[in-house]
C-alpha positions as semicolon CSV with decimal commas, in nm:
position;residue;x (nm);y (nm);z (nm)
1;M;-0,215;-0,472;2,667
2;L;-0,276;-0,849;2,595
3;S;-0,077;-0,964;2,302
4;R;-0,391;-1,126;2,149
5;T;-0,568;-0,777;2,144
6;A;-0,257;-0,618;2,008
7;D;-0,231;-0,882;1,728
8;H;-0,613;-0,827;1,626
9;L;-0,576;-0,446;1,610
10;F;-0,249;-0,458;1,424
11;W;-0,374;-0,683;1,157
12;M;-0,723;-0,512;1,146
13;S;-0,536;-0,200;1,023
14;R;-0,311;-0,372;0,799
15;Y;-0,583;-0,557;0,612
16;M;-0,785;-0,228;0,560
17;E;-0,489;-0,049;0,449
18;R;-0,411;-0,331;0,194
19;A;-0,774;-0,332;0,064
20;E;-0,708;0,035;-0,014
21;N;-0,377;-0,021;-0,169
22;T;-0,507;-0,296;-0,389
23;A;-0,791;-0,081;-0,503
24;R;-0,544;0,203;-0,568
25;M;-0,332;-0,012;-0,788
26;L;-0,629;-0,169;-0,991
27;D;-0,776;0,173;-1,043
28;V;-0,448;0,309;-1,198
29;N;-0,394;0,003;-1,400
30;Y;-0,754;0,025;-1,530
31;Q;-0,731;0,382;-1,623
32;T;-0,387;0,355;-1,792
33;S;-0,523;0,051;-1,987
34;L;-0,776;0,287;-2,154
35;L;-0,495;0,479;-2,313
36;P;-0,368;0,384;-2,672
37;Q;-0,093;0,121;-2,615
38;S;0,012;-0,212;-2,767
39;V;-0,148;-0,535;-2,654
40;D;0,188;-0,652;-2,501
41;R;0,235;-0,337;-2,295
42;A;-0,116;-0,347;-2,160
43;E;-0,061;-0,702;-2,068
44;Q;0,267;-0,623;-1,891
45;G;0,085;-0,371;-1,678
46;W;-0,161;-0,622;-1,552
47;A;0,110;-0,893;-1,508
48;G;0,316;-0,627;-1,302
49;L;0,006;-0,575;-1,073
50;L;0,013;-0,949;-0,984
51;S;0,401;-0,926;-0,935
52;I;0,364;-0,647;-0,687
53;S;0,147;-0,870;-0,464
54;E;0,355;-1,174;-0,525
55;L;0,054;-1,347;-0,680
56;T;0,176;-1,439;-1,017
57;Q;0,170;-1,818;-0,949
58;S;-0,152;-1,812;-0,753
59;F;-0,313;-1,638;-1,048
60;A;-0,169;-1,892;-1,302
61;R;-0,311;-2,177;-1,117
62;K;-0,669;-2,042;-1,171
63;H;-0,645;-1,842;-1,503
64;A;-0,485;-1,944;-1,840
65;E;-0,394;-1,606;-1,936
66;V;-0,346;-1,252;-1,790
67;T;-0,655;-1,048;-1,904
68;P;-0,788;-0,709;-1,745
69;A;-1,108;-0,904;-1,649
70;A;-0,950;-1,194;-1,508
71;V;-0,696;-0,998;-1,292
72;M;-0,957;-0,771;-1,159
73;D;-1,188;-1,052;-1,075
74;F;-0,906;-1,235;-0,886
75;M;-0,802;-0,918;-0,698
76;V;-1,131;-0,784;-0,620
77;R;-1,375;-1,076;-0,532
78;D;-1,184;-1,411;-0,525
79;A;-1,207;-1,534;-0,173
80;S;-0,921;-1,796;-0,231
81;N;-0,680;-1,496;-0,280
82;P;-0,587;-1,368;0,053
83;S;-0,477;-1,040;-0,100
84;S;-0,801;-0,974;-0,287
85;I;-1,014;-0,674;-0,163
86;V;-1,292;-0,893;-0,039
87;S;-1,052;-1,113;0,158
88;C;-0,891;-0,804;0,315
89;L;-1,209;-0,638;0,425
90;H;-1,334;-0,979;0,558
91;A;-1,015;-1,035;0,761
92;A;-1,032;-0,668;0,883
93;R;-1,392;-0,718;0,997
94;E;-1,313;-1,044;1,164
95;N;-1,029;-0,901;1,365
96;A;-1,238;-0,600;1,462
97;R;-1,506;-0,826;1,584
98;A;-1,248;-1,014;1,791
99;V;-1,163;-0,709;1,983
100;R;-1,511;-0,540;1,977
101;G;-1,480;-0,414;2,332
102;T;-1,159;-0,247;2,278
103;L;-1,273;-0,042;1,966
104;T;-1,515;0,250;1,990
105;T;-1,873;0,192;1,850
106;E;-1,804;0,416;1,556
107;L;-1,495;0,235;1,443
108;F;-1,635;-0,120;1,473
109;E;-1,961;-0,007;1,288
110;T;-1,747;0,171;1,019
111;T;-1,546;-0,158;0,967
112;N;-1,862;-0,387;0,990
113;Q;-2,058;-0,177;0,732
114;T;-1,767;-0,157;0,478
115;W;-1,764;-0,536;0,476
116;L;-2,151;-0,562;0,441
117;E;-2,182;-0,293;0,192
118;F;-1,900;-0,421;-0,020
119;N;-2,065;-0,759;-0,046
120;R;-2,399;-0,589;-0,156
121;L;-2,216;-0,406;-0,417
122;L;-2,054;-0,722;-0,554
123;R;-2,394;-0,898;-0,560
124;D;-2,564;-0,611;-0,766
125;N;-2,576;-0,731;-1,119
126;G;-2,311;-0,574;-1,332
127;T;-2,230;-0,287;-1,113
128;F;-1,849;-0,387;-1,078
129;E;-1,827;-0,463;-1,457
130;R;-2,005;-0,145;-1,566
131;D;-1,781;0,102;-1,372
132;P;-1,480;-0,053;-1,187
133;A;-1,335;0,286;-1,105
134;A;-1,650;0,373;-0,890
135;L;-1,594;0,054;-0,675
136;F;-1,228;0,136;-0,633
137;E;-1,310;0,497;-0,526
138;W;-1,578;0,355;-0,281
139;V;-1,297;0,122;-0,127
140;K;-1,070;0,416;-0,089
141;F;-1,313;0,627;0,069
142;R;-1,408;0,369;0,333
143;S;-1,050;0,309;0,418
144;H;-1,005;0,706;0,478
145;L;-1,329;0,693;0,679
146;S;-1,194;0,412;0,896
147;R;-0,853;0,590;0,968
148;G;-1,029;0,919;1,028
149;V;-1,281;0,753;1,273
150;S;-0,993;0,562;1,458
151;V;-0,811;0,898;1,502
152;G;-1,095;1,094;1,582
153;T;-1,270;0,864;1,840
154;M;-1,012;0,615;2,001
155;L;-0,832;0,700;2,312
156;Q;-0,468;0,777;2,247
157;D;-0,345;0,465;2,413
158;E;-0,172;0,137;2,311
159;S;-0,484;0,040;2,106
160;L;-0,452;0,328;1,878
161;H;-0,058;0,296;1,864
162;F;-0,090;-0,061;1,730
163;I;-0,352;0,036;1,473
164;R;-0,114;0,309;1,348
165;I;0,172;0,077;1,338
166;G;-0,017;-0,171;1,136
167;T;-0,142;0,097;0,883
168;F;0,192;0,261;0,821
169;L;0,402;-0,068;0,805
170;E;0,163;-0,192;0,533
171;R;0,173;0,139;0,344
172;A;0,551;0,139;0,348
173;D;0,557;-0,214;0,209
174;N;0,311;-0,129;-0,058
175;T;0,469;0,197;-0,170
176;A;0,805;0,025;-0,207
177;R;0,645;-0,270;-0,408
178;L;0,464;-0,016;-0,629
179;L;0,781;0,179;-0,715
180;D;0,987;-0,125;-0,787
181;V;0,752;-0,290;-1,029
182;K;0,656;0,025;-1,209
183;F;1,033;0,138;-1,266
184;Q;1,126;-0,211;-1,357
185;H;0,845;-0,206;-1,616
186;L;0,993;0,063;-1,819
187;A;1,371;0,050;-1,731
188;G;1,461;-0,277;-1,595
189;D;1,666;-0,129;-1,318
190;Y;1,681;0,243;-1,291
191;F;2,000;0,429;-1,212
192;G;1,876;0,792;-1,266
193;T;1,899;0,795;-1,643
194;W;1,783;0,571;-1,919
195;A;2,018;0,329;-2,097
196;D;1,972;0,525;-2,438
197;D;1,953;0,873;-2,277
198;S;1,586;0,907;-2,384
199;A;1,274;0,839;-2,205
200;P;0,990;0,635;-2,342
201;E;0,705;0,830;-2,501
202;V;0,465;0,709;-2,244
203;D;0,655;0,887;-1,971
204;F;0,405;1,142;-1,881
205;Y;0,123;0,897;-1,860
206;H;0,309;0,632;-1,687
207;W;0,462;0,868;-1,417
208;S;0,124;1,035;-1,376
209;A;-0,034;0,698;-1,310
210;I;0,223;0,617;-1,046
211;L;0,168;0,953;-0,874
212;R;-0,215;0,921;-0,881
213;S;-0,187;0,567;-0,728
214;V;-0,054;0,725;-0,425
215;S;-0,263;1,056;-0,432
216;G;0,062;1,234;-0,532
217;F;-0,007;1,398;-0,851
218;E;-0,113;1,736;-0,720
219;I;0,150;1,707;-0,448
220;Y;0,418;1,661;-0,713
221;R;0,296;1,965;-0,920
222;K;0,315;2,172;-0,592
223;V;0,653;2,064;-0,482
224;Y;0,822;2,064;-0,821
225;R;0,631;2,289;-1,049
226;N;0,789;2,115;-1,379
227;V;0,746;1,818;-1,597
228;I;0,728;1,483;-1,416
229;R;1,081;1,334;-1,410
230;P;1,128;0,971;-1,282
231;D;1,417;1,071;-1,037
232;K;1,190;1,333;-0,875
233;V;0,903;1,081;-0,857
234;A;1,143;0,851;-0,677
235;N;1,253;1,121;-0,439
236;L;0,888;1,211;-0,364
237;L;0,785;0,856;-0,280
238;I;1,103;0,757;-0,109
239;L;1,271;1,055;0,088
240;R;1,016;1,338;0,128
241;P;0,881;1,312;0,499
242;D;0,597;1,545;0,419
243;M;0,442;1,326;0,141
244;P;0,191;1,107;0,336
245;R;0,256;0,789;0,145
246;S;0,638;0,816;0,116
247;L;0,869;0,557;0,271
248;A;1,022;0,832;0,493
249;A;0,678;0,937;0,613
250;C;0,569;0,582;0,689
251;M;0,875;0,498;0,880
252;N;0,837;0,824;1,080
253;E;0,514;0,698;1,198
254;V;0,620;0,340;1,273
255;V;0,905;0,463;1,481
256;H;0,712;0,709;1,671
257;N;0,441;0,455;1,748
258;L;0,684;0,171;1,844
259;D;0,845;0,415;2,090
260;L;0,503;0,461;2,269
261;V;0,444;0,096;2,317
262;A;0,783;-0,013;2,387
263;N;0,864;-0,286;2,624
264;E;1,173;-0,481;2,739
265;Q;1,180;-0,717;2,445
266;S;1,145;-0,457;2,175
267;T;1,483;-0,284;2,183
268;E;1,613;-0,455;1,885
269;T;1,309;-0,402;1,675
270;R;1,302;-0,038;1,769
271;R;1,683;-0,006;1,678
272;R;1,628;-0,145;1,334
273;A;1,313;0,062;1,275
274;G;1,510;0,381;1,378
275;R;1,812;0,294;1,167
276;L;1,589;0,252;0,861
277;R;1,422;0,577;0,939
278;A;1,759;0,750;0,979
279;D;1,878;0,602;0,641
280;L;1,574;0,762;0,484
281;Q;1,601;1,091;0,689
282;F;1,966;1,146;0,573
283;G;1,964;0,973;0,244
284;R;1,993;1,132;-0,103
285;I;1,833;1,022;-0,409
286;D;2,139;1,050;-0,636
287;E;2,297;0,799;-0,392
288;I;2,014;0,567;-0,400
289;L;1,992;0,575;-0,781
290;A;2,357;0,523;-0,833
291;T;2,332;0,174;-0,675
292;G;2,016;0,090;-0,867
293;L;1,660;0,160;-0,748
294;H;1,559;-0,208;-0,766
295;A;1,845;-0,306;-0,539
296;Y;1,745;-0,036;-0,308
297;L;1,389;-0,104;-0,279
298;T;1,447;-0,492;-0,256
299;Q;1,664;-0,423;0,048
300;F;1,398;-0,195;0,190
301;L;1,131;-0,462;0,157
302;D;1,350;-0,701;0,340
303;R;1,421;-0,447;0,634
304;V;1,048;-0,371;0,652
305;N;0,948;-0,748;0,664
306;D;1,223;-0,809;0,931
307;I;1,064;-0,513;1,141
308;G;0,729;-0,666;1,090
309;A;0,863;-1,012;1,212
310;G;1,015;-0,835;1,505
311;I;0,693;-0,657;1,608
312;S;0,523;-0,994;1,587
313;R;0,777;-1,159;1,807
314;D;0,794;-0,862;2,065
315;F;0,419;-0,765;2,100
316;L;0,184;-1,010;1,911
317;V;0,046;-1,366;1,938
318;P;0,343;-1,621;1,869
319;V;0,290;-1,804;1,538
């Protein structure tokens, strides 16, 4: 496959996944902001959302203070923000248009219609402001539809493999960022217990919000069948290979699809991806927490970014 084609397919899927992840985080923050809480805690939640995407400085250049309305506007429809939903959907559509002949008609039309319909929803007076949650659910649904159409209509060749690599590399990055920021928000760094041996009163709502942001609330109840505990939340979202958005599940998919598109240059990238998957496959949550969750997730993000750089070097258009 031409490296330029692989590049467009890889980034098309990453941007679509990023749009969904942004919608998930905004939706959870919006829902939790409706709960009784102090003004400072609410502001910390919205500031944490900017921190997840490393957009704190970009936001500060355009807005004087962190408010729910300002953050949602910046993360949803600010075209100058490359991580906003509108920017991600536009980038996904442009990448799809560049490789129109490689995609099935169903997949291209799904991507194109998502972009056009999203702009129509933003133009409707007050629709977003009246019910932000409905818009976020729509974005998530369209991303689900895009993935389903790609798997259901694309030939299972290199095109689909690069789409899958982009999707799960982006998902691994986002899940790690979400966990890191949300745990630090309550605990600074988390070592398996709280410093004063007592969890904050907001525990249930906080951990429920984290789980719901990755569609994991029902899964947690099914797997653990007890109260929500932070160490079990971390275990579910890091090490469980049967949890679709866990780090282990994402790396399983990345390694599998990398093996299917392997070339002479990709040996080192595959080795690093395989080693990261092995660390997750044979890791234990108590060992991870003993060294600090923040330190572990920071290292994981560095390794994922390194794998992404290796994929770009081995397969995609040189920067």
